[in-house]
PDB file of C-alpha atoms in Angstrom:
ATOM      1  CA  MET A   1       0.246   0.285  -0.048  1.00 47.00           C
ATOM      2  CA  LYS A   2       1.995   2.986  -0.975  1.00 64.00           C
ATOM      3  CA  THR A   3      -0.647   6.246  -0.228  1.00 77.00           C
ATOM      4  CA  PRO A   4      -0.847   6.513   3.633  1.00 83.00           C
ATOM      5  CA  PRO A   5      -3.543   5.685   5.486  1.00 90.00           C
ATOM      6  CA  ILE A   6      -7.046   7.506   5.995  1.00 91.00           C
ATOM      7  CA  HIS A   7      -8.112   8.321   8.785  1.00 90.00           C
ATOM      8  CA  PHE A   8     -10.779   5.844  10.865  1.00 91.00           C
ATOM      9  CA  GLY A   9     -10.300   3.446   7.842  1.00 92.00           C
ATOM     10  CA  ILE A  10     -10.690  -0.329   7.875  1.00 92.00           C
ATOM     11  CA  TYR A  11      -7.534  -1.715   6.788  1.00 93.00           C
ATOM     12  CA  PHE A  12      -5.659  -5.667   7.621  1.00 91.00           C
ATOM     13  CA  VAL A  13      -3.177  -6.291   8.552  1.00 88.00           C
ATOM     14  CA  SER A  14      -0.348  -7.837   6.236  1.00 88.00           C
ATOM     15  CA  LYS A  15       0.040 -11.914   7.756  1.00 85.00           C
ATOM     16  CA  LYS A  16       4.446 -10.995   7.749  1.00 83.00           C
ATOM     17  CA  TYR A  17       4.141  -8.685  10.131  1.00 82.00           C
ATOM     18  CA  LEU A  18       1.815 -10.246  12.111  1.00 79.00           C
ATOM     19  CA  LYS A  19       4.282 -12.912  12.391  1.00 77.00           C
ATOM     20  CA  THR A  20       7.011 -11.307  13.369  1.00 75.00           C
ATOM     21  CA  PHE A  21       5.316  -8.543  14.948  1.00 72.00           C
ATOM     22  CA  ASN A  22       4.031 -11.762  17.157  1.00 69.00           C
ATOM     23  CA  SER A  23       7.107 -12.731  17.871  1.00 70.00           C
ATOM     24  CA  TYR A  24       7.704 -10.135  20.040  1.00 68.00           C
ATOM     25  CA  ILE A  25       4.299  -9.608  21.543  1.00 65.00           C
ATOM     26  CA  ASN A  26       2.686 -12.136  25.404  1.00 58.00           C
ATOM     27  CA  ASP A  27       0.743 -15.155  24.372  1.00 61.00           C
ATOM     28  CA  TYR A  28      -2.186 -12.959  26.116  1.00 56.00           C
ATOM     29  CA  SER A  29      -2.778 -10.877  23.610  1.00 63.00           C
ATOM     30  CA  LYS A  30      -1.443 -13.043  20.166  1.00 60.00           C
ATOM     31  CA  GLY A  31      -5.105 -13.728  19.483  1.00 66.00           C
ATOM     32  CA  LEU A  32      -5.517  -9.742  18.743  1.00 69.00           C
ATOM     33  CA  PHE A  33      -2.895  -9.905  16.863  1.00 74.00           C
ATOM     34  CA  LYS A  34      -4.496 -12.728  13.819  1.00 78.00           C
ATOM     35  CA  ASP A  35      -4.846 -12.836   9.804  1.00 80.00           C
ATOM     36  CA  GLY A  36      -8.242 -11.121   9.386  1.00 85.00           C
ATOM     37  CA  ARG A  37      -8.495  -9.071  12.527  1.00 87.00           C
ATOM     38  CA  PRO A  38      -9.438  -5.315  11.628  1.00 90.00           C
ATOM     39  CA  PHE A  39      -8.095  -2.384  12.405  1.00 91.00           C
ATOM     40  CA  VAL A  40      -9.620   1.325  12.195  1.00 92.00           C
ATOM     41  CA  CYS A  41      -7.268   3.989  11.463  1.00 93.00           C
ATOM     42  CA  ILE A  42      -6.888   6.570  13.638  1.00 92.00           C
ATOM     43  CA  TYR A  43      -3.912   9.277  13.438  1.00 91.00           C
ATOM     44  CA  PRO A  44      -3.554  10.931  16.591  1.00 85.00           C
ATOM     45  CA  GLN A  45      -4.060  14.560  17.133  1.00 80.00           C
ATOM     46  CA  ASN A  46      -0.470  15.130  19.968  1.00 74.00           C
ATOM     47  CA  ASN A  47       2.703  16.035  19.905  1.00 72.00           C
ATOM     48  CA  TYR A  48       4.773  12.637  20.094  1.00 67.00           C
ATOM     49  CA  SER A  49       3.399  11.130  16.534  1.00 69.00           C
ATOM     50  CA  GLU A  50       1.988  12.672  13.454  1.00 76.00           C
ATOM     51  CA  GLN A  51       1.654   8.729  12.291  1.00 83.00           C
ATOM     52  CA  PRO A  52      -1.221   6.982  13.058  1.00 88.00           C
ATOM     53  CA  TYR A  53      -2.299   4.315  14.983  1.00 88.00           C
ATOM     54  CA  PHE A  54      -3.790   1.524  14.439  1.00 90.00           C
ATOM     55  CA  VAL A  55      -6.754   0.075  16.822  1.00 90.00           C
ATOM     56  CA  PRO A  56      -8.148  -3.627  16.736  1.00 88.00           C
ATOM     57  CA  LEU A  57     -11.282  -4.450  16.218  1.00 86.00           C
ATOM     58  CA  LEU A  58     -12.923  -7.771  17.694  1.00 80.00           C
ATOM     59  CA  SER A  59     -16.348  -8.232  17.249  1.00 76.00           C
ATOM     60  CA  LEU A  60     -19.792 -10.170  19.327  1.00 72.00           C
ATOM     61  CA  ASN A  61     -21.907 -11.121  17.666  1.00 70.00           C
ATOM     62  CA  GLN A  62     -25.474 -12.085  19.234  1.00 72.00           C
ATOM     63  CA  GLN A  63     -25.824 -15.367  16.665  1.00 74.00           C
ATOM     64  CA  SER A  64     -23.357 -16.732  18.002  1.00 75.00           C
ATOM     65  CA  ASP A  65     -23.050 -19.676  20.725  1.00 78.00           C
ATOM     66  CA  ASN A  66     -21.041 -17.869  23.243  1.00 79.00           C
ATOM     67  CA  TYR A  67     -22.368 -14.334  23.166  1.00 75.00           C
ATOM     68  CA  LYS A  68     -23.325 -13.940  26.420  1.00 80.00           C
ATOM     69  CA  LYS A  69     -20.317 -14.754  28.191  1.00 81.00           C
ATOM     70  CA  LYS A  70     -17.774 -12.961  25.565  1.00 77.00           C
ATOM     71  CA  ARG A  71     -19.804  -9.918  26.284  1.00 77.00           C
ATOM     72  CA  SER A  72     -20.346  -9.797  30.471  1.00 80.00           C
ATOM     73  CA  ARG A  73     -16.321 -11.331  30.259  1.00 78.00           C
ATOM     74  CA  TRP A  74     -16.277  -7.654  27.957  1.00 74.00           C
ATOM     75  CA  LEU A  75     -18.986  -5.942  30.130  1.00 77.00           C
ATOM     76  CA  GLU A  76     -16.856  -7.158  33.397  1.00 78.00           C
ATOM     77  CA  TYR A  77     -13.577  -5.504  31.893  1.00 73.00           C
ATOM     78  CA  LYS A  78     -15.298  -2.156  31.447  1.00 74.00           C
ATOM     79  CA  ASN A  79     -16.470  -2.323  34.933  1.00 74.00           C
ATOM     80  CA  LEU A  80     -13.775  -2.440  36.499  1.00 72.00           C
ATOM     81  CA  GLU A  81     -12.440   0.500  33.981  1.00 68.00           C
ATOM     82  CA  LEU A  82     -14.970   2.862  35.292  1.00 71.00           C
ATOM     83  CA  ASN A  83     -13.993   2.526  39.524  1.00 70.00           C
ATOM     84  CA  CYS A  84     -10.508   2.754  38.202  1.00 67.00           C
ATOM     85  CA  PRO A  85      -9.386   6.282  40.066  1.00 62.00           C
ATOM     86  CA  SER A  86      -7.288   7.223  36.362  1.00 63.00           C
ATOM     87  CA  SER A  87     -10.092   7.985  34.396  1.00 68.00           C
ATOM     88  CA  LEU A  88      -9.609   6.658  30.471  1.00 73.00           C
ATOM     89  CA  THR A  89     -11.470   4.435  28.484  1.00 77.00           C
ATOM     90  CA  THR A  90      -9.699   2.461  26.292  1.00 76.00           C
ATOM     91  CA  ILE A  91     -13.080  -0.331  25.705  1.00 79.00           C
ATOM     92  CA  LEU A  92     -15.486   1.253  23.522  1.00 80.00           C
ATOM     93  CA  PHE A  93     -18.629  -0.503  22.031  1.00 79.00           C
ATOM     94  CA  PHE A  94     -20.028   0.447  19.035  1.00 78.00           C
ATOM     95  CA  LYS A  95     -21.844  -0.944  15.563  1.00 75.00           C
ATOM     96  CA  ASP A  96     -20.490  -2.923  13.682  1.00 66.00           C
ATOM     97  CA  PRO A  97     -18.830  -0.979  10.830  1.00 71.00           C
ATOM     98  CA  ILE A  98     -18.193  -3.869   8.304  1.00 68.00           C
ATOM     99  CA  ASP A  99     -21.830  -5.132   7.878  1.00 65.00           C
ATOM    100  CA  LYS A 100     -23.780  -2.394   9.565  1.00 62.00           C
ATOM    101  CA  LYS A 101     -26.831  -4.772   8.345  1.00 61.00           C
ATOM    102  CA  SER A 102     -25.879  -7.049  11.650  1.00 63.00           C
ATOM    103  CA  ASN A 103     -26.348  -7.672  14.912  1.00 66.00           C
ATOM    104  CA  ILE A 104     -22.494  -7.501  15.506  1.00 68.00           C
ATOM    105  CA  THR A 105     -21.140  -5.533  18.004  1.00 76.00           C
ATOM    106  CA  SER A 106     -17.297  -4.056  17.727  1.00 81.00           C
ATOM    107  CA  ILE A 107     -15.102  -3.697  20.479  1.00 82.00           C
ATOM    108  CA  ALA A 108     -12.086  -1.240  20.215  1.00 85.00           C
ATOM    109  CA  SER A 109      -9.192  -1.835  22.935  1.00 83.00           C
ATOM    110  CA  LEU A 110      -6.985   1.548  22.851  1.00 83.00           C
ATOM    111  CA  SER A 111      -4.543  -0.224  25.851  1.00 80.00           C
ATOM    112  CA  LYS A 112      -3.059  -3.296  22.562  1.00 82.00           C
ATOM    113  CA  THR A 113      -3.273  -0.140  19.338  1.00 85.00           C
ATOM    114  CA  ILE A 114      -0.231  -0.805  17.362  1.00 84.00           C
ATOM    115  CA  PRO A 115       1.682   1.113  14.773  1.00 83.00           C
ATOM    116  CA  VAL A 116       1.764  -0.210  11.504  1.00 85.00           C
ATOM    117  CA  PRO A 117       4.544   0.455   7.899  1.00 85.00           C
ATOM    118  CA  SER A 118       1.943   1.494   5.529  1.00 87.00           C
ATOM    119  CA  GLU A 119       2.662  -0.443   2.511  1.00 88.00           C
ATOM    120  CA  MET A 120       2.143  -3.635   5.264  1.00 88.00           C
ATOM    121  CA  LEU A 121      -2.177  -2.341   5.678  1.00 92.00           C
ATOM    122  CA  ILE A 122      -4.338  -4.478   3.403  1.00 92.00           C
ATOM    123  CA  PRO A 123      -8.048  -2.191   3.201  1.00 93.00           C
ATOM    124  CA  LYS A 124     -10.979  -3.402   3.946  1.00 92.00           C
ATOM    125  CA  LEU A 125     -13.320  -2.863   1.284  1.00 91.00           C
ATOM    126  CA  ASN A 126     -16.944  -2.895   0.442  1.00 89.00           C
ATOM    127  CA  LYS A 127     -17.969  -1.906  -3.829  1.00 90.00           C
ATOM    128  CA  GLY A 128     -14.546  -0.731  -4.561  1.00 91.00           C
ATOM    129  CA  LYS A 129     -14.218   1.855  -1.783  1.00 92.00           C
ATOM    130  CA  LEU A 130     -12.466   2.132   1.202  1.00 92.00           C
ATOM    131  CA  VAL A 131     -14.724   0.901   4.388  1.00 89.00           C
ATOM    132  CA  HIS A 132     -15.063   3.059   7.926  1.00 89.00           C
ATOM    133  CA  ILE A 133     -16.131   4.113  11.106  1.00 89.00           C
ATOM    134  CA  ASN A 134     -18.439   6.821  11.233  1.00 87.00           C
ATOM    135  CA  GLN A 135     -17.997  10.323  12.490  1.00 90.00           C
ATOM    136  CA  LYS A 136     -19.610   9.920  15.872  1.00 89.00           C
ATOM    137  CA  ASP A 137     -17.684   6.511  16.686  1.00 88.00           C
ATOM    138  CA  GLY A 138     -13.387   7.900  14.885  1.00 89.00           C
ATOM    139  CA  ASN A 139     -14.197  11.203  16.851  1.00 90.00           C
ATOM    140  CA  ILE A 140     -14.993   9.139  20.462  1.00 88.00           C
ATOM    141  CA  LEU A 141     -12.195   7.110  19.915  1.00 89.00           C
ATOM    142  CA  THR A 142      -9.546   9.783  18.644  1.00 89.00           C
ATOM    143  CA  ALA A 143     -10.042  11.717  21.949  1.00 88.00           C
ATOM    144  CA  ASN A 144      -9.321   8.549  23.778  1.00 86.00           C
ATOM    145  CA  LEU A 145      -6.204   7.836  22.085  1.00 87.00           C
ATOM    146  CA  ASN A 146      -5.597  10.711  22.575  1.00 86.00           C
ATOM    147  CA  LYS A 147      -6.373  10.114  26.191  1.00 84.00           C
ATOM    148  CA  TYR A 148      -4.183   7.213  26.355  1.00 83.00           C
ATOM    149  CA  ILE A 149      -1.100   8.376  24.785  1.00 81.00           C
ATOM    150  CA  GLN A 150      -1.029  10.915  27.132  1.00 79.00           C
ATOM    151  CA  SER A 151      -1.518   8.927  30.395  1.00 77.00           C
ATOM    152  CA  THR A 152       1.564   6.425  28.904  1.00 74.00           C
ATOM    153  CA  ILE A 153       3.411   8.726  27.206  1.00 70.00           C
ATOM    154  CA  VAL A 154       7.062   7.989  29.590  1.00 61.00           C
ATOM    155  CA  ASP A 155       9.567  11.510  29.425  1.00 58.00           C
ATOM    156  CA  TYR A 156      13.434   9.988  28.532  1.00 54.00           C
ATOM    157  CA  SER A 157      14.807  13.005  28.814  1.00 55.00           C
ATOM    158  CA  LYS A 158      15.131  13.186  32.258  1.00 52.00           C
ATOM    159  CA  SER A 159      17.715  10.394  33.746  1.00 54.00           C
ATOM    160  CA  MET A 160      15.843   7.987  36.127  1.00 51.00           C
ATOM    161  CA  PRO A 161      17.004   8.026  40.114  1.00 53.00           C
ATOM    162  CA  LEU A 162      18.526   4.261  40.923  1.00 50.00           C
ATOM    163  CA  VAL A 163      17.525   3.054  43.173  1.00 51.00           C
ATOM    164  CA  GLY A 164      18.480  -0.467  44.871  1.00 53.00           C
ATOM    165  CA  TYR A 165      20.744  -2.705  43.818  1.00 49.00           C
ATOM    166  CA  LEU A 166      21.567   0.093  41.005  1.00 49.00           C
ATOM    167  CA  ASN A 167      22.075   2.777  43.105  1.00 50.00           C
ATOM    168  CA  ILE A 168      24.537   0.656  45.433  1.00 50.00           C
ATOM    169  CA  LEU A 169      26.199  -0.351  42.444  1.00 47.00           C
ATOM    170  CA  ALA A 170      26.512   3.678  40.662  1.00 49.00           C
ATOM    171  CA  LYS A 171      27.510   4.683  44.492  1.00 54.00           C
ATOM    172  CA  LYS A 172      28.985   1.840  46.574  1.00 50.00           C
ATOM    173  CA  LYS A 173      31.074   1.133  43.582  1.00 51.00           C
ATOM    174  CA  HIS A 174      31.895   3.713  41.749  1.00 53.00           C
ATOM    175  CA  ASP A 175      30.555   2.135  38.998  1.00 50.00           C
ATOM    176  CA  PRO A 176      30.426   5.095  36.329  1.00 54.00           C
ATOM    177  CA  ASN A 177      28.355   2.455  33.563  1.00 52.00           C
ATOM    178  CA  ALA A 178      25.318   1.728  36.367  1.00 45.00           C
ATOM    179  CA  ARG A 179      22.736   3.914  34.614  1.00 45.00           C
ATOM    180  CA  GLU A 180      23.273   2.151  31.020  1.00 48.00           C
ATOM    181  CA  TYR A 181      22.163  -1.048  33.821  1.00 45.00           C
ATOM    182  CA  ALA A 182      18.292   0.989  34.195  1.00 43.00           C
TER     183      ALA A 182
END
């Protein structure tokens, strides 16, 4: 894919990229990054990146045998999030953008958002046009992704204090390389 991804567009990630990416993540997350999983392209509005991020979309099909179990689990996660003092929203529910006539609910998990190179994306097309989420859901995703990125950015411009063994190593043993171990 040569053109930049479209804001709120739905994309699939190439098998090649997923194979490489999955070798770096834990077993819990591997199910989220599988072949055929749709991702929503979001361009965050912040000072940290002009690159798009891709939010994985999961689905809850009301016709599925395990619908109630899955929905209950996601609602439990959502309730835990609502009771957290950080007030970050990382789990969002909305109508499925791929099959608008269905009874499928889409779930966007912002904590699983990843950057993907443009050449590793495959657009989801319907009648030759890119499928996208609606503007309202896209704006909600963007606002929440911005908050999530803002709260998870670490400022590496200041040095971190050395604690525990590294502090002992640096001060008592006069090891000038102790900071490199942090």
